Amino acid sequence: MLIKIARPGDCRENEVTDEDIFLNRRQLLKQMGFVGAGALLANSPGAAAINLFGDDNEKRFQTRDLEYTPGSESAEVLTPKAKVISHNNFYEFGTDKRDPKENAQEFKVNPWQVRIDGLVEEPMTLGYDDLFTRFELQERIYRLRCVEAWSMVIPWIGFELKSLLQQVKPLSSAKYVAFETLYDPEQMPGQRNPFVGGGIDYPYVEGLRLDEAMHSLTLLSVGLYGKTLPPQNGAPIRLVVPWKYGFKSIKSIVRIRLVESSPPTTWNLLAPNEYGFYANVNPQVDHPRWSQARERRITKGGLLSNNRIDTQLFNGYDEVASLYQGMDLRRQY
Ligand SMILES: Nc1nc2c(c(=O)[nH]1)N[C@H]1C(S)=C(S)[C@@H](COP(=O)(O)O)O[C@H]1N2
Ligand SMILES: [Mo]
């Protein structure tokens, strides 16, 4: 059998990819001065011409263009969109990395409601359209590292969780934020069948300390690569906490509750000796069953061309270090 090993310079696969189109459009709009809210309308002439490529028109789940403020350029290579939307963890739709893309395409994300309540002065309910209109959408190119030692670099679109929390006005007794994913066994096969859903006690729940939630890096994401989120990535709204392992970035959120004490979190409930509350990316603290010192950065090409790189403390986001001063991060993992 002949195994073809690609050299770095080789041109392979389809020459024009989704992310090429995305980057070209972003470049074009920047050159034309069309940046910021209002610029990226699907029916503007520039966008229409580019949309002729129809990057995901043939899929059952339709994403749509978003208006947002483009972020700064990334020094790192972006993970191709095709991989961002086909290699996922979303146990509600199955435990294999390919399951969510396969099983989530009929997932209904509109209408949608997110309830924000608990220890707040002004509880709030956001509807589907509010997710895209009530806050200033920005692009953030973040690394996301899974506890399973692979990572991606993704151009997320979203708004700071802080801007939402400021609107509901947390009471001084609020110390933590608890998040909950939709519970809908009719739509989510993993919630109907524990063999499909990996034995998780649904709904999926997560939590942050209030100061972590208020950090300006913490994003509520509603899109990626210029468009609304595909269901497998947590449509219509999911958390992205780039200095923590991927499992903290809870998907398809329906409830955000301000609470007084540390809330339960799904992976900690399932395997407390393997997953703590903090889950900060830390190359010095191994998972009990494998090392966390290195990671596989998912880029173009197959498994052979994926680079292995050193994992950085806090996934390289050093600006969060002050949140953990005085804590023993080996004990509070
Ligand atoms: N509701 C829910 N959220 C979830 C998960 C899940 O199974 N269910 N998996 C988590 C894990 S382990 C990871 S690594 C990230 C993956 O996000 P991505 O598929 O968008 O890359 O989602 C996180 N959020
Ligand atoms: Mo993960």
XYZ file of C-alpha atoms and ligand atoms in Angstrom:
358
model
C 0.000 0.000 0.000
C 1.213 3.456 -0.818
C 0.941 6.029 1.923
C 1.279 9.547 0.646
C 2.834 11.831 3.202
C 2.239 15.473 2.477
C 5.119 17.903 2.621
C 4.440 21.328 4.127
C 4.448 23.091 0.740
C 2.141 20.615 -0.984
C -1.176 21.865 -2.281
C -3.809 19.357 -1.340
C -7.508 18.810 -0.777
C -9.831 21.408 -2.215
C -7.926 24.546 -3.036
C -10.593 27.020 -1.920
C -11.758 26.428 1.643
C -14.356 28.088 3.869
C -11.704 29.924 5.815
C -10.099 31.277 2.627
C -13.459 32.774 1.704
C -13.900 34.115 5.230
C -10.452 35.680 5.313
C -10.861 37.184 1.838
C -14.188 38.727 2.753
C -12.760 40.076 5.996
C -9.778 41.529 4.130
C -11.998 43.041 1.448
C -14.344 44.655 3.941
C -11.422 46.063 5.879
C -9.892 47.544 2.734
C -13.209 49.084 1.786
C -13.509 50.553 5.251
C -16.608 48.451 5.904
C -15.758 47.408 9.426
C -17.990 47.322 12.427
C -21.701 46.921 12.933
C -23.778 47.209 9.810
C -21.032 46.203 7.429
C -21.503 42.485 7.048
C -25.052 42.326 5.778
C -25.759 39.254 3.714
C -27.625 41.302 1.110
C -24.961 43.975 0.621
C -23.528 43.770 -2.936
C -19.990 42.837 -1.834
C -21.149 40.013 0.385
C -23.565 38.685 -2.224
C -20.797 38.267 -4.784
C -18.639 36.376 -2.325
C -21.548 34.233 -1.184
C -21.693 32.723 -4.684
C -19.151 30.239 -3.327
C -21.909 29.079 -0.948
C -19.675 27.615 1.741
C -22.343 25.619 3.562
C -25.461 26.024 1.460
C -25.923 22.326 1.026
C -26.164 21.573 4.747
C -29.510 20.946 6.386
C -28.786 23.429 9.158
C -28.480 26.920 7.722
C -26.154 29.387 9.364
C -26.337 33.063 8.419
C -23.933 35.996 8.215
C -23.460 38.125 11.318
C -22.674 41.799 11.805
C -19.681 42.249 14.061
C -16.537 44.226 14.697
C -13.574 42.321 13.245
C -10.856 41.488 15.774
C -7.126 41.899 15.436
C -5.147 39.623 13.125
C -3.928 36.338 14.580
C -0.261 35.397 14.722
C -1.387 31.781 14.775
C -2.797 29.693 11.972
C -6.560 29.354 12.257
C -8.041 25.880 12.462
C -9.905 25.265 9.187
C -13.648 25.790 9.535
C -14.297 22.308 8.182
C -12.528 20.870 11.249
C -14.018 23.322 13.752
C -17.495 22.113 12.779
C -16.814 18.393 12.379
C -14.592 17.460 15.355
C -16.717 18.274 18.381
C -17.551 17.316 21.932
C -21.277 17.682 22.563
C -22.318 14.551 24.433
C -26.020 15.361 24.146
C -25.572 14.293 20.508
C -23.179 11.376 21.100
C -19.702 10.783 22.494
C -17.770 10.300 19.244
C -16.136 13.463 17.859
C -18.072 13.006 14.598
C -21.466 12.435 16.261
C -22.521 16.049 16.935
C -22.203 17.107 13.300
C -24.118 14.025 12.256
C -26.887 14.158 14.886
C -27.453 17.870 15.587
C -28.468 19.175 12.175
C -32.212 19.194 12.978
C -31.659 20.896 16.341
C -34.134 23.792 16.716
C -32.417 26.945 17.956
C -35.130 29.493 17.154
C -37.241 30.273 19.169
C -34.843 30.191 22.133
C -34.843 31.644 25.631
C -32.021 32.306 28.064
C -33.092 33.115 31.608
C -30.658 35.136 33.738
C -31.655 35.192 37.397
C -30.659 34.220 40.927
C -28.895 36.802 43.086
C -29.490 39.782 40.792
C -31.415 43.026 41.022
C -32.937 42.749 37.569
C -33.574 39.235 36.277
C -33.866 39.042 32.512
C -35.012 36.698 29.755
C -33.354 36.938 26.363
C -35.107 35.694 23.230
C -33.396 34.438 20.080
C -33.133 37.830 18.342
C -31.853 39.505 21.524
C -28.756 37.303 21.338
C -27.703 39.094 18.142
C -29.001 42.619 18.708
C -28.761 43.588 22.385
C -24.990 43.443 22.728
C -22.086 44.583 20.615
C -20.817 41.575 18.704
C -17.055 41.326 18.366
C -14.725 38.852 16.785
C -12.239 37.174 19.146
C -9.616 34.802 17.847
C -9.146 32.398 20.771
C -7.309 29.169 21.328
C -9.536 26.482 22.813
C -7.784 23.501 24.357
C -9.649 20.320 25.103
C -8.663 18.259 28.147
C -8.068 15.435 25.640
C -4.922 17.316 24.533
C -5.988 18.762 21.196
C -6.531 22.431 20.499
C -7.965 24.727 17.853
C -7.668 28.426 17.000
C -11.106 29.765 16.170
C -12.463 33.194 15.137
C -15.419 33.362 17.534
C -18.121 36.042 17.338
C -19.779 37.078 20.576
C -20.062 39.518 23.414
C -18.479 39.755 26.833
C -20.378 37.887 29.554
C -19.521 40.912 31.690
C -21.787 43.172 29.614
C -24.745 40.869 30.283
C -23.973 40.521 33.996
C -23.725 44.289 34.373
C -27.247 44.622 32.968
C -28.810 42.224 35.496
C -26.858 43.823 38.372
C -25.490 41.055 40.632
C -26.222 41.460 44.358
C -23.211 41.658 46.673
C -24.040 38.130 47.908
C -23.453 36.692 44.388
C -20.078 34.937 44.251
C -20.449 32.388 41.421
C -22.236 32.011 38.094
C -24.025 28.733 37.245
C -24.793 27.787 33.629
C -27.185 25.183 32.250
C -27.611 23.615 28.799
C -31.041 22.881 27.317
C -32.708 19.705 28.572
C -34.761 18.292 25.717
C -34.530 14.494 25.394
C -36.773 14.558 22.310
C -34.121 16.501 20.432
C -31.007 15.226 22.171
C -30.427 11.481 21.789
C -27.713 11.486 24.471
C -30.285 12.640 27.038
C -32.638 9.804 26.081
C -30.066 7.058 26.123
C -27.151 6.905 28.589
C -25.151 4.776 26.144
C -25.318 7.579 23.595
C -24.816 10.383 26.140
C -21.815 8.959 27.995
C -23.635 8.472 31.297
C -23.798 12.194 32.088
C -26.611 13.262 34.414
C -28.266 15.895 32.177
C -28.744 18.809 31.870
C -25.053 19.652 31.384
C -24.065 22.270 33.973
C -21.004 24.456 34.454
C -19.842 27.264 36.701
C -17.402 30.124 37.073
C -16.343 32.253 39.993
C -17.860 35.724 39.573
C -14.483 37.390 38.943
C -13.713 34.816 36.222
C -17.102 35.474 34.661
C -16.480 39.238 34.757
C -13.069 38.970 33.072
C -13.091 40.662 29.668
C -11.734 37.515 27.969
C -14.850 35.538 28.929
C -17.136 35.433 25.936
C -20.706 34.415 25.247
C -20.374 33.260 21.659
C -23.136 33.296 19.054
C -21.026 32.626 15.977
C -17.768 31.556 14.393
C -16.066 32.240 11.069
C -18.408 35.184 10.435
C -21.652 33.222 10.759
C -24.079 32.050 13.424
C -22.976 28.913 15.298
C -23.693 25.533 13.780
C -25.630 23.378 16.283
C -22.653 21.090 16.901
C -20.697 24.079 18.254
C -23.425 25.051 20.727
C -25.994 27.140 18.869
C -27.500 29.538 19.475
C -25.291 30.639 22.408
C -22.375 29.055 24.264
C -19.618 30.097 26.607
C -15.948 30.417 25.593
C -13.404 30.648 28.430
C -10.086 30.470 26.587
C -7.762 29.874 29.565
C -9.704 26.825 30.758
C -10.089 23.332 29.329
C -12.782 23.118 26.678
C -15.340 21.382 28.883
C -15.927 24.643 30.817
C -17.221 26.214 27.580
C -20.797 25.013 27.961
C -23.016 24.894 24.855
C -26.630 25.765 24.010
C -27.219 27.685 27.250
C -30.757 28.268 28.573
C -30.041 29.480 32.094
C -27.448 31.671 33.802
C -27.874 31.943 37.560
C -25.938 34.082 40.036
C -25.370 32.075 43.211
C -23.632 32.279 46.561
C -21.545 29.098 46.569
C -19.608 27.022 44.082
C -22.165 25.355 41.752
C -21.988 21.701 40.636
C -20.278 21.074 37.283
C -20.959 18.121 34.990
C -17.467 16.654 34.631
C -16.674 17.118 38.308
C -19.889 15.243 39.194
C -19.018 12.437 36.780
C -15.342 11.991 37.751
C -14.278 14.230 40.665
C -10.739 12.827 40.785
C -10.188 13.767 37.124
C -12.011 17.094 36.724
C -12.024 19.918 39.252
C -14.049 23.108 39.403
C -11.295 25.393 38.108
C -10.038 23.400 35.102
C -7.404 26.001 34.242
C -5.132 24.822 31.437
C -1.961 23.774 33.260
C 0.881 21.756 31.705
C 2.207 20.896 35.187
C -0.944 19.184 36.393
C -1.494 15.935 34.525
C -4.857 14.345 34.014
C -4.741 11.123 36.093
C -4.726 9.076 32.884
C -2.520 11.184 30.603
C -0.076 14.090 30.467
C -1.191 17.680 29.860
C 2.313 18.934 28.963
C 1.730 18.968 25.205
C -1.157 19.302 22.808
C -2.020 18.539 19.193
C -2.868 21.749 17.375
C -5.472 20.975 14.758
C -4.602 22.705 11.497
C -4.842 21.836 7.813
C -4.237 18.296 6.666
C -4.652 14.886 8.262
C -3.386 13.456 11.503
C 0.191 13.138 10.243
C 0.539 16.851 9.628
C -0.913 17.993 12.932
C 1.728 19.725 15.018
C 2.410 18.818 18.592
C 3.267 21.856 20.673
C 3.979 22.631 24.313
C 0.925 23.509 26.349
C 1.125 26.868 28.083
C -0.107 27.727 31.569
C -3.561 29.343 31.274
C -3.407 28.361 27.582
C -1.064 31.357 27.163
C -3.554 33.932 28.497
C -1.213 35.285 31.185
C -3.487 38.222 31.940
C -5.705 35.959 34.056
C -2.883 34.890 36.413
C -3.815 37.523 39.008
C -7.213 35.834 39.471
C -5.443 32.860 41.039
C -2.810 34.540 43.177
C -2.228 32.685 46.415
C -4.041 29.554 45.236
C -2.383 26.147 45.021
C -3.309 25.229 41.445
C -2.254 21.609 41.969
C -4.839 21.181 44.672
C -7.449 23.442 43.098
C -7.258 21.971 39.592
N -23.653 21.074 26.717
C -22.399 20.676 26.438
N -21.407 21.599 26.354
C -20.125 21.214 26.074
C -19.805 19.833 25.929
C -20.879 18.884 26.016
O -20.696 17.660 25.873
N -22.148 19.350 26.261
N -18.491 19.455 25.681
C -17.442 20.395 26.136
C -16.100 20.007 25.678
S -15.391 18.678 26.457
C -15.388 20.735 24.745
S -13.767 20.354 24.373
C -16.030 21.879 24.025
C -15.886 21.676 22.519
O -16.374 22.798 21.818
P -16.344 22.785 20.205
O -17.003 21.505 19.764
O -17.087 24.001 19.751
O -14.894 22.818 19.790
O -17.414 22.003 24.341
C -17.738 21.837 25.712
N -19.142 22.165 25.949
Mo -13.063 18.811 25.997
